[in-house]
CSV table of C-alpha atoms in Angstrom, one decimal:
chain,number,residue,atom,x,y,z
A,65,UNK,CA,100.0,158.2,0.2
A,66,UNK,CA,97.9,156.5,-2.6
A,67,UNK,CA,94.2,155.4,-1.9
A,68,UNK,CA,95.6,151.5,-1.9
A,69,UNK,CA,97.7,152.1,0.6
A,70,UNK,CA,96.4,151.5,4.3
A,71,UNK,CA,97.2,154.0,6.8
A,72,UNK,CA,96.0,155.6,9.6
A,73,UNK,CA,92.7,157.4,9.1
A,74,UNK,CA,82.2,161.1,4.3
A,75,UNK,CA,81.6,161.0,1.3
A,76,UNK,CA,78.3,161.0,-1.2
A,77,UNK,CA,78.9,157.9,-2.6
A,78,UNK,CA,79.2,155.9,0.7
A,79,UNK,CA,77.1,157.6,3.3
A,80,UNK,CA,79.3,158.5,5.7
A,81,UNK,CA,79.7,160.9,8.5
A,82,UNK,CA,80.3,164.0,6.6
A,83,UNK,CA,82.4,166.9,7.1
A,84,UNK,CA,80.4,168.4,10.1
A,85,UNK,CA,92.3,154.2,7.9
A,86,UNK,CA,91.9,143.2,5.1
A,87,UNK,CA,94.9,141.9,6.7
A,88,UNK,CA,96.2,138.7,5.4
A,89,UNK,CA,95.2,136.2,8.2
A,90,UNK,CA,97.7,133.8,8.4
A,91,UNK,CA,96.5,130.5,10.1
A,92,UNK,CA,99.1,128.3,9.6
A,93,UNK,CA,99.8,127.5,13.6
A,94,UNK,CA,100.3,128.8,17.1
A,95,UNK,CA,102.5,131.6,18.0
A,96,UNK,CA,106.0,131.5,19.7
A,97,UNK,CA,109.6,131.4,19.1
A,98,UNK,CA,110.9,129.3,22.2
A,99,UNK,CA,111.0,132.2,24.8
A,100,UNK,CA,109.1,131.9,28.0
A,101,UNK,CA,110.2,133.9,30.2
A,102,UNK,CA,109.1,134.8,34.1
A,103,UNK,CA,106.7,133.4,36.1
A,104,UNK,CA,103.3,135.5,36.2
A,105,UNK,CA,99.4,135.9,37.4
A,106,UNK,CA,98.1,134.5,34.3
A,107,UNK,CA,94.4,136.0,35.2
A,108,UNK,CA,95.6,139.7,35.6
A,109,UNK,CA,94.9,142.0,33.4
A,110,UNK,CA,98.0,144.5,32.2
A,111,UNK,CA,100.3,142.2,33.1
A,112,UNK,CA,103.2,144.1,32.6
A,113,UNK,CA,105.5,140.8,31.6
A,114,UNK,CA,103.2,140.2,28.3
A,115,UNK,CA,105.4,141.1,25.7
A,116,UNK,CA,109.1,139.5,28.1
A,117,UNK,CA,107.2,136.2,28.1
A,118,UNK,CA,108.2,135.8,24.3
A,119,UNK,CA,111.6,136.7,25.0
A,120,UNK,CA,113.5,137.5,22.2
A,121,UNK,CA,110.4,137.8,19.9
A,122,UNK,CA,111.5,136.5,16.5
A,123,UNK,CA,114.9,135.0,17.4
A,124,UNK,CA,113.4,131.8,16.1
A,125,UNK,CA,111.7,132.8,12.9
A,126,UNK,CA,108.5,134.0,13.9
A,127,UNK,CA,107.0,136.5,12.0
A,128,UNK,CA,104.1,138.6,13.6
A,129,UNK,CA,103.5,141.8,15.4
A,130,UNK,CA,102.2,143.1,19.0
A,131,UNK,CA,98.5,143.2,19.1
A,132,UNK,CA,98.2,146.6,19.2
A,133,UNK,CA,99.5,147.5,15.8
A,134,UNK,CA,97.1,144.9,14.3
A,135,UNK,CA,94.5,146.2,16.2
A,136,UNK,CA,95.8,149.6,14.0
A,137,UNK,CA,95.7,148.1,11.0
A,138,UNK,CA,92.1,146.4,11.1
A,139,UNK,CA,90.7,150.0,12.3
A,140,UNK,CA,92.8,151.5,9.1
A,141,UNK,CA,90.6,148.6,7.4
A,142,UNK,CA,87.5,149.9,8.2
A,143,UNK,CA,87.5,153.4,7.9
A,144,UNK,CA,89.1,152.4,4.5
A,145,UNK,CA,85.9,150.4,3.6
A,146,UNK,CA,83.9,153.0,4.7
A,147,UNK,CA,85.2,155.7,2.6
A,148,UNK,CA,85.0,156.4,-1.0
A,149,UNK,CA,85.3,154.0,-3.5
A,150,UNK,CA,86.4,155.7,-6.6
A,151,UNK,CA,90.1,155.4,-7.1
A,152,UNK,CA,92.0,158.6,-7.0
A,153,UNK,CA,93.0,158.1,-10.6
A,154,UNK,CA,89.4,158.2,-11.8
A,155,UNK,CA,87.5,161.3,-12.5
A,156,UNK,CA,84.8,160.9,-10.3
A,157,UNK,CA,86.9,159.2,-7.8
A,158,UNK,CA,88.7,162.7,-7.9
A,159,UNK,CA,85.6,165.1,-7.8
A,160,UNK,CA,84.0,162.8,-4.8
A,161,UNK,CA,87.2,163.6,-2.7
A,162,UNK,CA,87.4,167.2,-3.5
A,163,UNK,CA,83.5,167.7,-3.0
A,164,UNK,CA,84.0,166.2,0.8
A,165,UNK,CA,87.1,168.4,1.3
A,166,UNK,CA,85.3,171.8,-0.2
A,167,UNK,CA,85.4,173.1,3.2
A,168,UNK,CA,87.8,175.6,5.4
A,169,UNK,CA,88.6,172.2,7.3
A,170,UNK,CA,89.2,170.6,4.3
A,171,UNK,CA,91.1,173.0,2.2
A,172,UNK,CA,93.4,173.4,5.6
A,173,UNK,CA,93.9,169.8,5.7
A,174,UNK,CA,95.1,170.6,1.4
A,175,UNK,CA,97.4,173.1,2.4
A,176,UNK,CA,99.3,171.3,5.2
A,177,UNK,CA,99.3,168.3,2.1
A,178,UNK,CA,101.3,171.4,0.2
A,179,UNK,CA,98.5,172.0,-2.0
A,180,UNK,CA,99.0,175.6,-3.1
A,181,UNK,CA,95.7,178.2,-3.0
A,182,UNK,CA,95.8,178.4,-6.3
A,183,UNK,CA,95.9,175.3,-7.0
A,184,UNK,CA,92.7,174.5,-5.3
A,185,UNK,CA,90.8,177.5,-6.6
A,186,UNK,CA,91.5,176.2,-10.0
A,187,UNK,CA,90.1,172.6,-8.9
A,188,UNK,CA,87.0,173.6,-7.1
A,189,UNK,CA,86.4,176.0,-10.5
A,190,UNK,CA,86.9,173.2,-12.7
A,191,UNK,CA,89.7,175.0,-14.6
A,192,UNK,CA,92.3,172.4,-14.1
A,193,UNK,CA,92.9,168.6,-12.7
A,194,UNK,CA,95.1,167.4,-10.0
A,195,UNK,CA,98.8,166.6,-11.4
A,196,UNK,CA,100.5,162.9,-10.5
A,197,UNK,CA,102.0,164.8,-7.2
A,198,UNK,CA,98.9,166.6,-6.4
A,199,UNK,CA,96.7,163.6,-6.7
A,200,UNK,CA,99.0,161.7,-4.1
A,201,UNK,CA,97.9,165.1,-2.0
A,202,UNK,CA,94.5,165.5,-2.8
A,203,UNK,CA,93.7,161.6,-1.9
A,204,UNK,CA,95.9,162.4,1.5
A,205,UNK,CA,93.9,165.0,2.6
A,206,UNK,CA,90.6,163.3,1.9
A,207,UNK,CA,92.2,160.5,4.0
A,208,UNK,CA,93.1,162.5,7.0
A,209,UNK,CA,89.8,164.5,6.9
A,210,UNK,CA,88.0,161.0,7.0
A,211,UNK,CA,89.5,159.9,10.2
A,212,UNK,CA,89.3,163.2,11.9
A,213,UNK,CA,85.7,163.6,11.1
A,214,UNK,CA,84.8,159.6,12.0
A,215,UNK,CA,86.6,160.4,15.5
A,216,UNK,CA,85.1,163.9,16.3
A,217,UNK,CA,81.2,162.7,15.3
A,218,UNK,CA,81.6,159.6,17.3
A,219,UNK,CA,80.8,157.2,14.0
A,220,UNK,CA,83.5,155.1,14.6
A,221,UNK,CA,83.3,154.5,17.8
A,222,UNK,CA,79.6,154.0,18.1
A,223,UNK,CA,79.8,151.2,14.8
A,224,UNK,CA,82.2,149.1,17.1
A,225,UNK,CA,80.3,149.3,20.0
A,226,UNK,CA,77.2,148.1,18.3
A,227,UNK,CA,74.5,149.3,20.2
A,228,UNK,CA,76.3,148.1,23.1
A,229,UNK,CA,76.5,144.5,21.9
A,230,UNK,CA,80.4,144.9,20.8
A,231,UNK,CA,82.1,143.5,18.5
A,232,UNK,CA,84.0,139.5,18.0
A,233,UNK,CA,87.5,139.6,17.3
A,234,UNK,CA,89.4,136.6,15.4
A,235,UNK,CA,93.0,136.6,16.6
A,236,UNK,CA,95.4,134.7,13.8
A,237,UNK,CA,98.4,133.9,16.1
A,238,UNK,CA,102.0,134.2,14.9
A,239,UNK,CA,103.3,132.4,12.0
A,240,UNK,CA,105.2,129.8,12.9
A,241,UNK,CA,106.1,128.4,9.7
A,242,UNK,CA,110.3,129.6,9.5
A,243,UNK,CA,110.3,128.8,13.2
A,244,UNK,CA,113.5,126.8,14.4
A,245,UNK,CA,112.9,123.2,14.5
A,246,UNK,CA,111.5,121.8,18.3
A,247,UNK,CA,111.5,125.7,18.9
A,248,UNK,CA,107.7,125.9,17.9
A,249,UNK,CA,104.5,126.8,20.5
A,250,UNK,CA,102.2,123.8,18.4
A,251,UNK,CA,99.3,124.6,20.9
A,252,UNK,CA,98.4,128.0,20.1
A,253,UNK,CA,95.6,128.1,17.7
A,254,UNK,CA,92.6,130.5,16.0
A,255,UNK,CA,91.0,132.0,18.8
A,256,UNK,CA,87.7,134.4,19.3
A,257,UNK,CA,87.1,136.6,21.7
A,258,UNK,CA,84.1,139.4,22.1
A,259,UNK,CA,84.9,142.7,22.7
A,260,UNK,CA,82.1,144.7,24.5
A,261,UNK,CA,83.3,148.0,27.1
A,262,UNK,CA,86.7,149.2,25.4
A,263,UNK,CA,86.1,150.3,22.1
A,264,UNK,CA,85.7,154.3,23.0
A,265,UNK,CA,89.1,153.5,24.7
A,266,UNK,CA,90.6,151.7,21.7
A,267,UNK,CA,89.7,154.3,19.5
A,268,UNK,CA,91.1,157.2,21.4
A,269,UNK,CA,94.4,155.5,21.6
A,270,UNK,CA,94.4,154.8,17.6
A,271,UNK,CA,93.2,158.2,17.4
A,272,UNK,CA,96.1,159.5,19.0
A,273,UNK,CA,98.3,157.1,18.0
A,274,UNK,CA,99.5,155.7,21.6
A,275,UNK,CA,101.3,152.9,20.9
A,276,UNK,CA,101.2,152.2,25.0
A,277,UNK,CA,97.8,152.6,25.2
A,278,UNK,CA,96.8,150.1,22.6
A,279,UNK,CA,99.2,147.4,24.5
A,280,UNK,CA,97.5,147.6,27.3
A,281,UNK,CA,94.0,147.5,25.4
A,282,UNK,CA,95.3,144.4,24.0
A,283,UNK,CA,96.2,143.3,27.1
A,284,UNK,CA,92.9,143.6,28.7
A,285,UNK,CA,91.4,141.7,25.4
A,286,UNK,CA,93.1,138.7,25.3
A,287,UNK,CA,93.3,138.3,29.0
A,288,UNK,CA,89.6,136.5,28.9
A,289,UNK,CA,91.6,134.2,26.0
A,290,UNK,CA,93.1,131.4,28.6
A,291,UNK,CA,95.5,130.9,31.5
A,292,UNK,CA,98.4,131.0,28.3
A,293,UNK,CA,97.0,134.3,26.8
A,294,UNK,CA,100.6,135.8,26.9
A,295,UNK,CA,100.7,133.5,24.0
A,296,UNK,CA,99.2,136.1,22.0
A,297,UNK,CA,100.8,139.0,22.7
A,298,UNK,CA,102.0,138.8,19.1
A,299,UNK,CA,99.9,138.2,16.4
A,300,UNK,CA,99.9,137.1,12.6
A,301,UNK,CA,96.6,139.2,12.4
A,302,UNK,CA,93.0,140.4,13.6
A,303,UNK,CA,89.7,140.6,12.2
A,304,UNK,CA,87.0,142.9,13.3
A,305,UNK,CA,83.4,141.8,12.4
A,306,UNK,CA,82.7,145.2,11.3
């Protein structure tokens, strides 16, 4: 894993928790392929039917994803932001990541990588410099220390709660632009809804990486949308004011 490369998952140059992962948002229409299926109680939340109301998602030409995984890749977002800026390739970018992960924690985290020991003495001596392979590691491990460590202090969780006033999500529905003619949903559009009371929950299920969990989560989000919030089951995108 390179340190472009978004994924699931503090450093001294960004102030972060310590050792103690934006989308593309495509707006070009509402979401849908044509499928509509069963009839349902539009105002309850976890609707089980969400995802069957599209019916054959994609059959059309619609390009998007569940809500969930965008959800995953918007938190990747911002523990990416939040994390060192230095490119792996650079020197310092190198030395910040092996200064956060000079701990038994960290040089753990190297070793399951498949960092050898003596590898890592020779870096934390300053004897010798990370190879291609080994910098691919290195920036790896400083990934997967960075989630860990913004779960277990709470950081995360407590920056999207925001002092308890939450956080807005923009929802970028489905991109209906290869969509069979007559086939297209034309009145699904941007929408914005705040998020208050499920963050904690929404970052235990990233955390943990419960696909089910987050579907549900999004569930519950988008249910406050409108009596056609199955409409956005799937998504081109989210945004996260954080």
């Amino acid at each position: 894993m390179t340190s472009d490369q978004p994924s699931l998952f503090d450093d001294d140059e960004n102030g972060g928790a310590g050792d103690v992962p934006s989308p593309s948002h495509n707006t070009s229409g509402g979401g849908g392929n044509g499928g509509s299926g069963g009839s349902r109680d539009a105002s309850a939340a976890g609707y089980v039917g969400i995802w069957a109301d599209w019916g054959d998602f994609g059959k059309y030409g619609a390009n998007g994803m569940k809500g969930g995984a965008a959800l995953v890749l918007e938190l990747n977002r911002i523990v990416y932001q939040s994390g060192i800026a230095s490119p792996i390739g650079s020197k310092r970018g190198q030395g910040a990541r092996l200064r956060y992960l000079n701990s038994e924690a960290g040089r753990a985290e190297l070793r399951a990588q498949g960092v050898s020991d003596r590898a890592m003495r020779d870096w934390f001596r300053g004897k010798s410099r990370p190879s291609k392979a080994n910098l691919e590691r290195l920036d790896a491990a400083y990934w997967m220390r960075r989630r860990a460590n913004l779960v277990r202090s709470g950081w995360l969780k407590r920056h999207l709660d925001n002092s308890g006033q939450g956080r807005q999500i923009e929802v970028y529905p489905v991109d209906q632009s290869g969509v069979t003619p007559g086939r297209e949903r034309p009145t699904v559009n941007e929408r914005s809804v705040s998020v208050r009371h499920l963050w904690a929950d929404i970052v235990d299920a990233w955390a943990d990486q419960d696909d089910a969990a987050l579907d549900e989560l999004w569930d519950d989000i988008i249910c406050d949308l409108d009596s056609d919030y199955t409409a956005y089951a799937y998504v081109s995108a989210v945004g996260i004011s954080a």
